[in-house]
């Protein structure tokens, strides 16, 4: 009796990216699936999950220089590639000109941060209405950033947002989540931002490249299971700075 050939089915496609540089990463990454099936790594940071039986499944990405990441995914037969950020750990190579920030927060909480820097800030091309799925804005120098911060010029606080896909020559983008407020193009500033996460010990590690001044104000937001807090602190270029989350 001839052996029946097993059909290989794509369950989910993931693209791993460096949260600091935005570049795809694959070297040294180990992927474990906790829901059966197979894992196949492809060039350019792509990971394919094959023959996963459950609709929702869990996996983990490990690396010597990135924090381990638990991935909670849904099978879609590869209909949409899910981008996953790999956050630098304390072992991440610190290049000249980079500034490090260490701190503590609730374990598992997400830390989003930005520097208000006029040379890299962008502007809305069209008014944004609350709840819209797309946003149109101009990126100075066509700089690539995965996360952004939007704020009314006279407002005391704003919000962070990320995009589903970024095409180099596009000025209209689909949001991963609609924004919580409306913004007018004449009264809005958009700054590039970054993101990290507090590990199981509550420690987080931020890397910032090319601070515009010797001393800058770092704006950051920590969101955990309980609540989200927004604060700011002064950091010094080229040093390892330390901030402590309270409460």
Short mmCIF file of C-alpha atoms in Angstrom, two decimals:
data_model
loop_
_atom_site.label_atom_id
_atom_site.label_comp_id
_atom_site.label_asym_id
_atom_site.label_seq_id
_atom_site.Cartn_x
_atom_site.Cartn_y
_atom_site.Cartn_z
CA UNK A 1 0.00 0.00 0.00
CA UNK A 2 1.44 3.32 -1.03
CA UNK A 3 1.94 5.89 1.67
CA UNK A 4 -0.49 8.79 1.43
CA UNK A 5 1.26 12.13 0.94
CA UNK A 6 0.46 14.59 3.71
CA UNK A 7 -0.73 17.98 2.53
CA UNK A 8 1.12 20.97 4.01
CA UNK A 9 -1.17 23.85 4.91
CA UNK A 10 -0.09 27.37 5.87
CA UNK A 11 -1.78 28.39 9.12
CA UNK A 12 -0.16 31.76 9.87
CA UNK A 13 2.63 33.95 8.50
CA UNK A 14 4.59 36.23 10.85
CA UNK A 15 7.25 38.87 10.15
CA UNK A 16 9.72 39.50 12.99
CA UNK A 17 11.17 43.03 13.20
CA UNK A 18 13.75 44.69 15.40
CA UNK A 19 11.86 47.20 17.58
CA UNK A 20 14.90 49.51 17.61
CA UNK A 21 15.84 49.57 13.92
CA UNK A 22 12.61 48.43 12.24
CA UNK A 23 14.62 45.91 10.22
CA UNK A 24 13.49 42.28 9.75
CA UNK A 25 15.37 39.82 11.99
CA UNK A 26 15.93 36.09 11.66
CA UNK A 27 19.49 35.31 12.74
CA UNK A 28 19.65 33.54 16.10
CA UNK A 29 15.86 33.48 16.56
CA UNK A 30 14.34 30.26 17.88
CA UNK A 31 10.60 29.69 17.47
CA UNK A 32 8.56 27.23 19.53
CA UNK A 33 4.92 26.39 18.80
CA UNK A 34 2.86 25.15 21.75
CA UNK A 35 -0.07 24.01 19.60
CA UNK A 36 1.49 21.41 17.33
CA UNK A 37 2.18 21.77 13.66
CA UNK A 38 5.51 22.82 12.18
CA UNK A 39 7.52 26.03 12.17
CA UNK A 40 9.49 27.10 9.10
CA UNK A 41 11.83 30.11 9.05
CA UNK A 42 12.25 32.00 5.79
CA UNK A 43 14.74 34.70 4.74
CA UNK A 44 13.87 38.30 5.59
CA UNK A 45 12.44 37.63 9.05
CA UNK A 46 9.41 35.59 7.93
CA UNK A 47 8.16 32.67 10.02
CA UNK A 48 5.54 30.22 8.71
CA UNK A 49 3.36 28.13 11.01
CA UNK A 50 2.15 25.02 9.20
CA UNK A 51 -0.64 22.53 9.93
CA UNK A 52 -1.76 24.11 13.21
CA UNK A 53 -5.03 22.46 14.24
CA UNK A 54 -6.48 25.09 16.59
CA UNK A 55 -7.96 28.43 15.50
CA UNK A 56 -6.00 30.29 18.18
CA UNK A 57 -2.55 29.18 19.19
CA UNK A 58 0.48 30.24 21.21
CA UNK A 59 4.15 30.35 20.26
CA UNK A 60 7.36 31.83 21.65
CA UNK A 61 10.31 33.59 20.02
CA UNK A 62 13.70 33.44 21.77
CA UNK A 63 17.04 35.08 21.00
CA UNK A 64 20.37 35.79 22.76
CA UNK A 65 19.99 39.58 22.24
CA UNK A 66 16.20 40.08 22.28
CA UNK A 67 13.65 39.58 25.01
CA UNK A 68 11.66 36.36 24.73
CA UNK A 69 8.23 37.01 23.26
CA UNK A 70 5.02 35.07 23.72
CA UNK A 71 2.97 35.17 20.53
CA UNK A 72 -0.80 34.78 20.62
CA UNK A 73 -1.91 34.15 17.05
CA UNK A 74 -4.99 33.24 15.03
CA UNK A 75 -4.87 31.00 11.98
CA UNK A 76 -5.88 32.66 8.72
CA UNK A 77 -4.17 30.48 6.06
CA UNK A 78 -1.64 33.26 5.45
CA UNK A 79 -4.25 35.86 4.49
CA UNK A 80 -2.41 38.58 6.43
CA UNK A 81 1.19 38.72 7.61
CA UNK A 82 1.36 39.69 11.28
CA UNK A 83 4.30 41.92 12.19
CA UNK A 84 5.86 41.16 15.59
CA UNK A 85 8.40 43.43 17.27
CA UNK A 86 11.44 41.88 18.92
CA UNK A 87 12.54 44.08 21.82
CA UNK A 88 16.27 44.48 22.59
CA UNK A 89 17.50 42.93 25.84
CA UNK A 90 20.41 44.08 28.00
CA UNK A 91 22.68 41.91 25.80
CA UNK A 92 21.80 43.90 22.65
CA UNK A 93 24.98 45.43 21.11
CA UNK A 94 25.09 49.14 21.98
CA UNK A 95 26.55 51.07 19.04
CA UNK A 96 28.28 54.45 19.22
CA UNK A 97 25.83 57.33 19.31
CA UNK A 98 23.08 55.31 20.99
CA UNK A 99 21.48 56.22 24.31
CA UNK A 100 20.16 53.54 26.66
CA UNK A 101 17.36 53.89 29.20
CA UNK A 102 16.69 51.25 31.85
CA UNK A 103 13.84 51.11 34.30
CA UNK A 104 11.21 49.09 36.09
CA UNK A 105 7.48 48.76 35.52
CA UNK A 106 4.74 46.18 35.95
CA UNK A 107 5.93 42.89 34.40
CA UNK A 108 4.54 42.48 30.90
CA UNK A 109 3.58 46.13 30.55
CA UNK A 110 4.27 47.92 27.28
CA UNK A 111 6.44 51.05 27.33
CA UNK A 112 5.99 53.48 24.44
CA UNK A 113 8.18 56.55 24.19
CA UNK A 114 9.16 59.49 21.99
CA UNK A 115 11.31 62.61 21.87
CA UNK A 116 9.74 65.83 20.61
CA UNK A 117 12.10 66.62 17.76
CA UNK A 118 11.10 69.17 15.13
CA UNK A 119 13.45 67.81 12.46
CA UNK A 120 11.71 64.41 12.44
CA UNK A 121 8.14 65.41 13.23
CA UNK A 122 5.40 64.97 10.65
CA UNK A 123 2.06 66.58 9.92
CA UNK A 124 -1.43 65.50 9.00
CA UNK A 125 -2.41 65.92 5.35
CA UNK A 126 -6.11 65.58 6.08
CA UNK A 127 -8.23 65.99 9.22
CA UNK A 128 -8.67 62.74 11.15
CA UNK A 129 -12.08 61.86 12.56
CA UNK A 130 -12.29 59.70 15.68
CA UNK A 131 -12.68 56.00 14.84
CA UNK A 132 -11.47 56.18 11.24
CA UNK A 133 -9.38 53.21 10.11
CA UNK A 134 -6.99 55.23 7.95
CA UNK A 135 -4.78 58.24 8.57
CA UNK A 136 -2.99 60.47 6.08
CA UNK A 137 0.23 62.18 7.14
CA UNK A 138 3.60 63.32 5.83
CA UNK A 139 6.80 61.72 7.11
CA UNK A 140 9.80 64.03 6.94
CA UNK A 141 12.61 62.49 4.91
CA UNK A 142 10.44 59.41 4.33
CA UNK A 143 11.83 58.05 7.62
CA UNK A 144 10.69 54.57 8.56
CA UNK A 145 9.17 54.19 12.01
CA UNK A 146 6.83 51.50 13.24
CA UNK A 147 5.20 53.53 16.01
CA UNK A 148 4.13 57.18 16.16
CA UNK A 149 2.84 59.69 18.68
CA UNK A 150 0.12 62.17 17.73
CA UNK A 151 -0.81 65.23 19.78
CA UNK A 152 -2.70 68.47 19.45
CA UNK A 153 -0.21 71.34 19.59
CA UNK A 154 -1.86 72.93 22.61
CA UNK A 155 -2.83 69.63 24.23
CA UNK A 156 -1.24 68.23 27.38
CA UNK A 157 -1.17 64.65 26.14
CA UNK A 158 -1.66 62.63 22.98
CA UNK A 159 -1.70 58.98 21.99
CA UNK A 160 0.57 56.41 20.38
CA UNK A 161 -0.44 54.54 17.27
CA UNK A 162 0.96 51.95 14.88
CA UNK A 163 0.23 51.10 11.26
CA UNK A 164 -0.73 47.84 9.63
CA UNK A 165 1.51 48.32 6.62
CA UNK A 166 3.90 51.05 5.55
CA UNK A 167 4.63 51.58 1.88
CA UNK A 168 7.54 53.88 1.10
CA UNK A 169 5.72 56.11 -1.38
CA UNK A 170 2.36 56.19 0.36
CA UNK A 171 0.92 58.98 2.50
CA UNK A 172 -2.30 57.23 3.53
CA UNK A 173 -1.97 54.37 6.02
CA UNK A 174 -4.24 51.80 7.64
CA UNK A 175 -4.16 51.92 11.44
CA UNK A 176 -3.85 48.79 13.57
CA UNK A 177 -6.35 50.40 15.94
CA UNK A 178 -8.44 53.55 15.28
CA UNK A 179 -7.40 56.61 17.27
CA UNK A 180 -9.39 57.63 20.32
CA UNK A 181 -9.69 61.33 19.39
CA UNK A 182 -10.21 63.55 16.36
CA UNK A 183 -7.30 65.66 15.07
CA UNK A 184 -7.15 68.66 12.74
CA UNK A 185 -4.25 69.00 10.31
CA UNK A 186 -3.61 72.64 11.24
CA UNK A 187 -3.28 71.89 14.96
CA UNK A 188 -1.50 68.53 15.17
CA UNK A 189 2.07 67.28 15.47
CA UNK A 190 3.21 63.71 14.84
CA UNK A 191 6.51 62.38 16.24
CA UNK A 192 8.26 59.08 15.55
CA UNK A 193 8.14 56.79 18.57
CA UNK A 194 9.40 53.44 19.78
CA UNK A 195 8.23 50.62 22.01
CA UNK A 196 9.58 48.10 24.50
CA UNK A 197 8.18 45.79 27.14
CA UNK A 198 8.91 45.00 30.78
CA UNK A 199 10.18 41.43 31.23
CA UNK A 200 9.03 38.90 33.83
CA UNK A 201 11.16 40.70 36.43
CA UNK A 202 9.61 44.06 35.59
CA UNK A 203 12.76 45.43 33.91
CA UNK A 204 12.64 47.31 30.62
CA UNK A 205 15.34 48.51 28.28
CA UNK A 206 15.01 51.35 25.75
CA UNK A 207 17.46 52.26 22.99
CA UNK A 208 17.41 55.66 21.29
CA UNK A 209 19.57 56.69 18.37
CA UNK A 210 20.92 60.17 17.59
CA UNK A 211 19.41 62.36 20.29
CA UNK A 212 19.21 65.93 18.92
CA UNK A 213 20.62 67.55 22.09
CA UNK A 214 22.99 66.61 24.92
CA UNK A 215 19.97 66.57 27.27
CA UNK A 216 16.47 65.74 26.05
CA UNK A 217 13.06 65.12 27.55
CA UNK A 218 11.87 61.55 27.12
CA UNK A 219 8.08 61.20 27.04
CA UNK A 220 6.91 57.69 27.89
CA UNK A 221 3.77 55.75 28.64
CA UNK A 222 3.57 52.48 30.60
CA UNK A 223 0.47 50.38 30.07
CA UNK A 224 -0.13 47.26 32.15
CA UNK A 225 -3.07 45.20 33.38
CA UNK A 226 -4.17 47.87 35.83
CA UNK A 227 -3.82 51.27 34.17
CA UNK A 228 -1.74 53.39 31.84
CA UNK A 229 0.45 56.20 33.13
CA UNK A 230 2.22 58.89 31.10
CA UNK A 231 5.34 60.64 32.36
CA UNK A 232 8.45 62.43 31.17
CA UNK A 233 12.06 62.53 32.34
CA UNK A 234 15.35 64.10 31.31
CA UNK A 235 17.92 61.81 29.71
CA UNK A 236 21.55 62.42 28.71
CA UNK A 237 22.87 61.49 25.28
CA UNK A 238 25.32 58.58 25.01
CA UNK A 239 24.77 57.34 28.57
CA UNK A 240 22.79 54.62 30.27
CA UNK A 241 19.93 56.44 31.98
CA UNK A 242 17.71 54.91 34.66
CA UNK A 243 14.08 55.71 35.42
CA UNK A 244 11.84 54.16 38.07
CA UNK A 245 8.12 53.66 37.69
CA UNK A 246 6.25 54.39 40.91
CA UNK A 247 3.00 52.83 41.90
#
